Amino acid sequence: MQRTIHLILLAVVFFSSHPTDAAEPTASPRTCILAAFDDELALLYRALAEPKEEVLHGIHFAAGKLKGRNVIVCRSGIGKVNAAMVTALLIQHYRPCEIIFTGIAGGINLELRPGDIVIASKTAQHDFGTLTAEGMEVRGIKSAVTWQRNPVFLEPDARLMALADAAAKRIKLADIETRDGKRHPRIIKGVVVTGDVFVASPTKKAELRKALGADAVEMEGAAVAQVCQDLRVPWLVVRSISDGADHNALQDVDSFTALAAQNSAHLVMDIVAQLAAENNRK
Ligand code: ADE
């Protein structure tokens, strides 16, 4: 008898502390917005109404309302491990309806210039795979949840992609002064690749274009996508170009981060406004 009670108590403790499905959204829908560093979130922090800060395991989460939608805004830190850790924490604690990653990226597609926006139509980790004398063979990652091998490219939520398309038509971006003169930012859907390296190499840039068809490179997106896919949370990655991932990248990233971060955040704010409007219509 005592053993049975003990087992029941153990089961209660286990199931109350280990939710079987981490991705069940809460009753009041909320969107989590992540970026690697604070500059990329500046516009969103400024626009956040009724802000309230919460600290979990030393990570700061800003809850509030953006365009009428409940949001959590959070800095993930740079690189795949930081991004994956914060995404998992976010999902476990806040049960978001969706996660949107915003920030800057290096342009791989030669037509892209600082301030242009790339909405990720798919994303891959360019530094996961097998390295031989012939070069890098990027492989899909075996999921820790399903133990099945994922495809090399993960694809975002179709509904968020549709909202991003609509946002691309609605937002007004300012012209940008670039090395080649004044230019109106372009918005494209494209391949965003992720790795734990800041690319400032024409050779690597050409390789990423040839091997993966990359349009832009950054350091977090595909890691966030992997966690979201495993924990079944809809996701989207939006990036704006800060540099050309080449010899000038380190200089350009200093000059264009603020502008690029702002453009990406603008598009994300419009998506959030559409989510709020959708929810009000329900
Ligand atoms: N983020 C912005 N520019 C980048 C680059 N060149 N490489 C990787 N991540 C970036």
GROMACS .gro file of C-alpha atoms and ligand atoms in nm:
model
  292
    1MET     CA    1   0.000   0.000   0.000
    2GLN     CA    2   0.274   0.240   0.108
    3ARG     CA    3   0.465   0.151  -0.213
    4THR     CA    4   0.155   0.231  -0.427
    5ILE     CA    5   0.112   0.573  -0.261
    6HIS     CA    6   0.480   0.639  -0.314
    7LEU     CA    7   0.450   0.554  -0.686
    8ILE     CA    8   0.140   0.775  -0.729
    9LEU     CA    9   0.320   1.067  -0.560
   10LEU     CA   10   0.622   1.017  -0.784
   11ALA     CA   11   0.400   1.017  -1.094
   12VAL     CA   12   0.225   1.340  -0.982
   13VAL     CA   13   0.559   1.516  -0.924
   14PHE     CA   14   0.698   1.388  -1.256
   15PHE     CA   15   0.405   1.489  -1.474
   16SER     CA   16   0.357   1.828  -1.308
   17SER     CA   17   0.723   1.921  -1.360
   18HIS     CA   18   0.772   1.756  -1.703
   19PRO     CA   19   0.504   1.882  -1.942
   20THR     CA   20   0.457   1.616  -2.211
   21ASP     CA   21   0.420   1.875  -2.483
   22ALA     CA   22   0.628   2.187  -2.425
   23ALA     CA   23   0.457   2.375  -2.706
   24GLU     CA   24   0.095   2.407  -2.591
   25PRO     CA   25   0.019   2.782  -2.623
   26THR     CA   26  -0.130   2.970  -2.329
   27ALA     CA   27  -0.485   3.103  -2.316
   28SER     CA   28  -0.369   3.461  -2.388
   29PRO     CA   29  -0.175   3.427  -2.712
   30ARG     CA   30   0.172   3.568  -2.719
   31THR     CA   31   0.456   3.604  -2.962
   32CYS     CA   32   0.819   3.575  -2.860
   33ILE     CA   33   1.067   3.793  -3.045
   34LEU     CA   34   1.434   3.708  -3.020
   35ALA     CA   35   1.751   3.874  -3.142
   36ALA     CA   36   2.116   3.805  -3.072
   37PHE     CA   37   2.200   4.143  -2.917
   38ASP     CA   38   2.034   4.458  -2.781
   39ASP     CA   39   2.100   4.684  -3.084
   40GLU     CA   40   1.883   4.447  -3.287
   41LEU     CA   41   1.597   4.490  -3.038
   42ALA     CA   42   1.623   4.867  -2.982
   43LEU     CA   43   1.316   4.958  -3.191
   44LEU     CA   44   1.108   4.684  -3.028
   45TYR     CA   45   1.208   4.781  -2.674
   46ARG     CA   46   1.114   5.142  -2.750
   47ALA     CA   47   0.774   5.040  -2.885
   48LEU     CA   48   0.694   4.801  -2.599
   49ALA     CA   49   0.390   4.912  -2.395
   50GLU     CA   50   0.340   4.810  -2.030
   51PRO     CA   51   0.690   4.657  -2.013
   52LYS     CA   52   0.766   4.415  -1.732
   53GLU     CA   53   1.099   4.243  -1.688
   54GLU     CA   54   1.147   3.888  -1.574
   55VAL     CA   55   1.482   3.717  -1.520
   56LEU     CA   56   1.512   3.341  -1.560
   57HIS     CA   57   1.847   3.173  -1.502
   58GLY     CA   58   2.009   3.515  -1.555
   59ILE     CA   59   1.840   3.574  -1.892
   60HIS     CA   60   1.628   3.892  -1.916
   61PHE     CA   61   1.284   3.865  -2.074
   62ALA     CA   62   1.078   4.180  -2.141
   63ALA     CA   63   0.704   4.113  -2.144
   64GLY     CA   64   0.461   4.372  -2.273
   65LYS     CA   65   0.232   4.473  -2.555
   66LEU     CA   66   0.347   4.549  -2.905
   67LYS     CA   67   0.090   4.681  -3.153
   68GLY     CA   68  -0.176   4.535  -2.920
   69ARG     CA   69  -0.024   4.186  -2.910
   70ASN     CA   70   0.121   4.023  -2.595
   71VAL     CA   71   0.488   3.971  -2.661
   72ILE     CA   72   0.805   3.861  -2.489
   73VAL     CA   73   1.117   4.031  -2.622
   74CYS     CA   74   1.449   3.871  -2.542
   75ARG     CA   75   1.818   3.886  -2.627
   76SER     CA   76   1.951   3.538  -2.701
   77GLY     CA   77   2.321   3.616  -2.718
   78ILE     CA   78   2.538   3.541  -3.018
   79GLY     CA   79   2.582   3.194  -3.168
   80LYS     CA   80   2.390   2.870  -3.196
   81VAL     CA   81   2.428   2.741  -2.840
   82ASN     CA   82   2.311   3.067  -2.682
   83ALA     CA   83   2.020   3.089  -2.925
   84ALA     CA   84   1.914   2.727  -2.867
   85MET     CA   85   1.933   2.759  -2.489
   86VAL     CA   86   1.725   3.077  -2.475
   87THR     CA   87   1.471   2.942  -2.724
   88ALA     CA   88   1.420   2.628  -2.515
   89LEU     CA   89   1.383   2.838  -2.195
   90LEU     CA   90   1.135   3.069  -2.370
   91ILE     CA   91   0.921   2.782  -2.491
   92GLN     CA   92   0.923   2.598  -2.160
   93HIS     CA   93   0.837   2.908  -1.956
   94TYR     CA   94   0.614   3.120  -2.182
   95ARG     CA   95   0.450   2.866  -2.418
   96PRO     CA   96   0.447   3.115  -2.709
   97CYS     CA   97   0.219   3.080  -3.010
   98GLU     CA   98   0.515   3.160  -3.233
   99ILE     CA   99   0.879   3.271  -3.220
  100ILE     CA  100   1.022   3.529  -3.456
  101PHE     CA  101   1.395   3.590  -3.479
  102THR     CA  102   1.506   3.933  -3.601
  103GLY     CA  103   1.847   4.083  -3.667
  104ILE     CA  104   2.134   4.146  -3.902
  105ALA     CA  105   2.310   3.916  -4.151
  106GLY     CA  106   2.594   3.906  -4.397
  107GLY     CA  107   2.484   3.923  -4.761
  108ILE     CA  108   2.586   3.622  -4.970
  109ASN     CA  109   2.365   3.692  -5.272
  110LEU     CA  110   2.571   3.949  -5.465
  111GLU     CA  111   2.263   4.161  -5.537
  112LEU     CA  112   2.197   4.232  -5.170
  113ARG     CA  113   2.311   4.557  -5.009
  114PRO     CA  114   2.305   4.692  -4.651
  115GLY     CA  115   1.952   4.746  -4.529
  116ASP     CA  116   1.794   4.489  -4.764
  117ILE     CA  117   1.575   4.236  -4.587
  118VAL     CA  118   1.583   3.859  -4.629
  119ILE     CA  119   1.282   3.666  -4.497
  120ALA     CA  120   1.411   3.310  -4.454
  121SER     CA  121   1.219   3.072  -4.682
  122LYS     CA  122   1.448   2.801  -4.542
  123THR     CA  123   1.745   2.779  -4.312
  124ALA     CA  124   2.035   2.538  -4.255
  125GLN     CA  125   2.337   2.506  -4.026
  126HIS     CA  126   2.631   2.547  -4.264
  127ASP     CA  127   2.882   2.421  -4.008
  128PHE     CA  128   2.711   2.089  -3.928
  129GLY     CA  129   2.830   1.795  -4.136
  130THR     CA  130   3.140   1.613  -4.251
  131LEU     CA  131   3.465   1.788  -4.336
  132THR     CA  132   3.695   1.594  -4.572
  133ALA     CA  133   3.986   1.691  -4.796
  134GLU     CA  134   3.723   1.761  -5.062
  135GLY     CA  135   3.552   2.014  -4.840
  136MET     CA  136   3.244   2.044  -4.621
  137GLU     CA  137   2.941   1.824  -4.674
  138VAL     CA  138   2.651   1.978  -4.483
  139ARG     CA  139   2.420   1.715  -4.333
  140GLY     CA  140   2.076   1.720  -4.176
  141ILE     CA  141   2.078   1.692  -3.798
  142LYS     CA  142   1.934   1.392  -3.613
  143SER     CA  143   1.658   1.523  -3.388
  144ALA     CA  144   1.708   1.456  -3.016
  145VAL     CA  145   1.329   1.420  -2.988
  146THR     CA  146   1.237   1.194  -3.280
  147TRP     CA  147   1.583   1.045  -3.345
  148GLN     CA  148   1.506   1.092  -3.715
  149ARG     CA  149   1.748   1.282  -3.939
  150ASN     CA  150   1.609   1.626  -4.030
  151PRO     CA  151   1.648   1.754  -4.385
  152VAL     CA  152   1.941   1.995  -4.432
  153PHE     CA  153   1.695   2.284  -4.468
  154LEU     CA  154   1.417   2.361  -4.221
  155GLU     CA  155   1.118   2.563  -4.342
  156PRO     CA  156   0.930   2.826  -4.142
  157ASP     CA  157   0.562   2.829  -4.058
  158ALA     CA  158   0.356   2.895  -4.373
  159ARG     CA  159   0.114   3.132  -4.198
  160LEU     CA  160   0.396   3.347  -4.055
  161MET     CA  161   0.556   3.350  -4.399
  162ALA     CA  162   0.228   3.477  -4.548
  163LEU     CA  163   0.213   3.753  -4.284
  164ALA     CA  164   0.575   3.842  -4.366
  165ASP     CA  165   0.481   3.865  -4.736
  166ALA     CA  166   0.197   4.102  -4.649
  167ALA     CA  167   0.428   4.302  -4.420
  168ALA     CA  168   0.682   4.335  -4.702
  169LYS     CA  169   0.415   4.506  -4.912
  170ARG     CA  170   0.295   4.732  -4.631
  171ILE     CA  171   0.606   4.871  -4.464
  172LYS     CA  172   0.780   5.188  -4.571
  173LEU     CA  173   1.157   5.178  -4.538
  174ALA     CA  174   1.386   5.480  -4.573
  175ASP     CA  175   1.645   5.501  -4.851
  176ILE     CA  176   1.996   5.405  -4.745
  177GLU     CA  177   2.325   5.574  -4.833
  178THR     CA  178   2.556   5.290  -4.943
  179ARG     CA  179   2.903   5.278  -5.100
  180ASP     CA  180   2.730   5.282  -5.442
  181GLY     CA  181   2.501   5.576  -5.358
  182LYS     CA  182   2.143   5.613  -5.233
  183ARG     CA  183   1.930   5.300  -5.258
  184HIS     CA  184   1.583   5.187  -5.156
  185PRO     CA  185   1.604   4.864  -4.951
  186ARG     CA  186   1.481   4.547  -5.122
  187ILE     CA  187   1.290   4.273  -4.943
  188ILE     CA  188   1.336   3.917  -5.066
  189LYS     CA  189   1.250   3.564  -4.953
  190GLY     CA  190   1.569   3.361  -4.947
  191VAL     CA  191   1.800   3.101  -4.800
  192VAL     CA  192   1.951   3.200  -4.465
  193VAL     CA  193   2.239   2.986  -4.339
  194THR     CA  194   2.366   2.973  -3.983
  195GLY     CA  195   2.700   2.886  -3.825
  196ASP     CA  196   2.917   2.968  -3.527
  197VAL     CA  197   3.141   3.196  -3.728
  198PHE     CA  198   3.132   3.557  -3.844
  199VAL     CA  199   3.202   3.528  -4.217
  200ALA     CA  200   3.444   3.790  -4.352
  201SER     CA  201   3.589   3.578  -4.631
  202PRO     CA  202   3.512   3.596  -5.005
  203THR     CA  203   3.611   3.227  -5.034
  204LYS     CA  204   3.364   3.112  -4.768
  205LYS     CA  205   3.100   3.344  -4.911
  206ALA     CA  206   3.136   3.183  -5.256
  207GLU     CA  207   3.127   2.835  -5.099
  208LEU     CA  208   2.804   2.909  -4.907
  209ARG     CA  209   2.643   3.039  -5.226
  210LYS     CA  210   2.755   2.740  -5.437
  211ALA     CA  211   2.694   2.460  -5.184
  212LEU     CA  212   2.374   2.582  -5.020
  213GLY     CA  213   2.236   2.855  -5.247
  214ALA     CA  214   2.266   3.093  -4.951
  215ASP     CA  215   2.137   3.448  -4.975
  216ALA     CA  216   2.245   3.552  -4.625
  217VAL     CA  217   2.457   3.419  -4.339
  218GLU     CA  218   2.412   3.469  -3.966
  219MET     CA  219   2.479   3.288  -3.638
  220GLU     CA  220   2.149   3.188  -3.474
  221GLY     CA  221   1.851   3.134  -3.707
  222ALA     CA  222   1.879   2.764  -3.790
  223ALA     CA  223   1.947   2.677  -3.424
  224VAL     CA  224   1.625   2.851  -3.320
  225ALA     CA  225   1.444   2.676  -3.605
  226GLN     CA  226   1.569   2.335  -3.491
  227VAL     CA  227   1.452   2.384  -3.132
  228CYS     CA  228   1.117   2.521  -3.250
  229GLN     CA  229   1.069   2.231  -3.488
  230ASP     CA  230   1.148   1.974  -3.218
  231LEU     CA  231   0.922   2.145  -2.962
  232ARG     CA  232   0.656   2.219  -3.223
  233VAL     CA  233   0.643   2.598  -3.212
  234PRO     CA  234   0.586   2.794  -3.535
  235TRP     CA  235   0.891   3.006  -3.622
  236LEU     CA  236   1.015   3.267  -3.863
  237VAL     CA  237   1.358   3.425  -3.921
  238VAL     CA  238   1.386   3.780  -4.057
  239ARG     CA  239   1.726   3.937  -4.127
  240SER     CA  240   1.853   4.259  -4.274
  241ILE     CA  241   2.193   4.291  -4.440
  242SER     CA  242   2.468   4.470  -4.244
  243ASP     CA  243   2.767   4.363  -4.455
  244GLY     CA  244   2.874   4.154  -4.752
  245ALA     CA  245   3.050   3.874  -4.554
  246ASP     CA  246   3.372   3.976  -4.735
  247HIS     CA  247   3.693   4.175  -4.678
  248ASN     CA  248   3.490   4.483  -4.571
  249ALA     CA  249   3.252   4.291  -4.343
  250LEU     CA  250   3.403   4.394  -4.009
  251GLN     CA  251   3.399   4.761  -4.108
  252ASP     CA  252   3.053   4.748  -4.270
  253VAL     CA  253   2.893   4.572  -3.975
  254ASP     CA  254   2.989   4.870  -3.759
  255SER     CA  255   2.848   5.120  -4.009
  256PHE     CA  256   2.521   4.944  -4.098
  257THR     CA  257   2.411   4.743  -3.791
  258ALA     CA  258   2.177   5.012  -3.656
  259LEU     CA  259   2.003   5.063  -3.991
  260ALA     CA  260   1.979   4.695  -4.076
  261ALA     CA  261   1.854   4.605  -3.728
  262GLN     CA  262   1.587   4.872  -3.758
  263ASN     CA  263   1.466   4.752  -4.099
  264SER     CA  264   1.434   4.392  -3.981
  265ALA     CA  265   1.253   4.503  -3.663
  266HIS     CA  266   1.014   4.717  -3.874
  267LEU     CA  267   0.904   4.416  -4.072
  268VAL     CA  268   0.863   4.207  -3.756
  269MET     CA  269   0.650   4.481  -3.594
  270ASP     CA  270   0.416   4.474  -3.890
  271ILE     CA  271   0.381   4.094  -3.859
  272VAL     CA  272   0.300   4.139  -3.489
  273ALA     CA  273   0.038   4.405  -3.577
  274GLN     CA  274  -0.125   4.158  -3.816
  275LEU     CA  275  -0.125   3.885  -3.548
  276ALA     CA  276  -0.294   4.129  -3.308
  277ALA     CA  277  -0.556   4.220  -3.571
  278GLU     CA  278  -0.621   3.849  -3.644
  279ASN     CA  279  -0.671   3.781  -3.275
  280ASN     CA  280  -0.912   4.075  -3.236
  281ARG     CA  281  -1.127   3.940  -3.520
  282LYS     CA  282  -1.167   3.601  -3.343
  283ADE     N1  283   2.581   3.867  -3.898
  283ADE     C1  284   2.599   3.983  -3.964
  283ADE     N2  285   2.697   3.973  -4.053
  283ADE     C2  286   2.744   3.847  -4.045
  283ADE     C3  287   2.846   3.777  -4.111
  283ADE     N3  288   2.920   3.835  -4.204
  283ADE     N4  289   2.868   3.647  -4.076
  283ADE     C4  290   2.793   3.589  -3.981
  283ADE     N5  291   2.695   3.650  -3.914
  283ADE     C5  292   2.670   3.779  -3.946
   0.00000   0.00000   0.00000
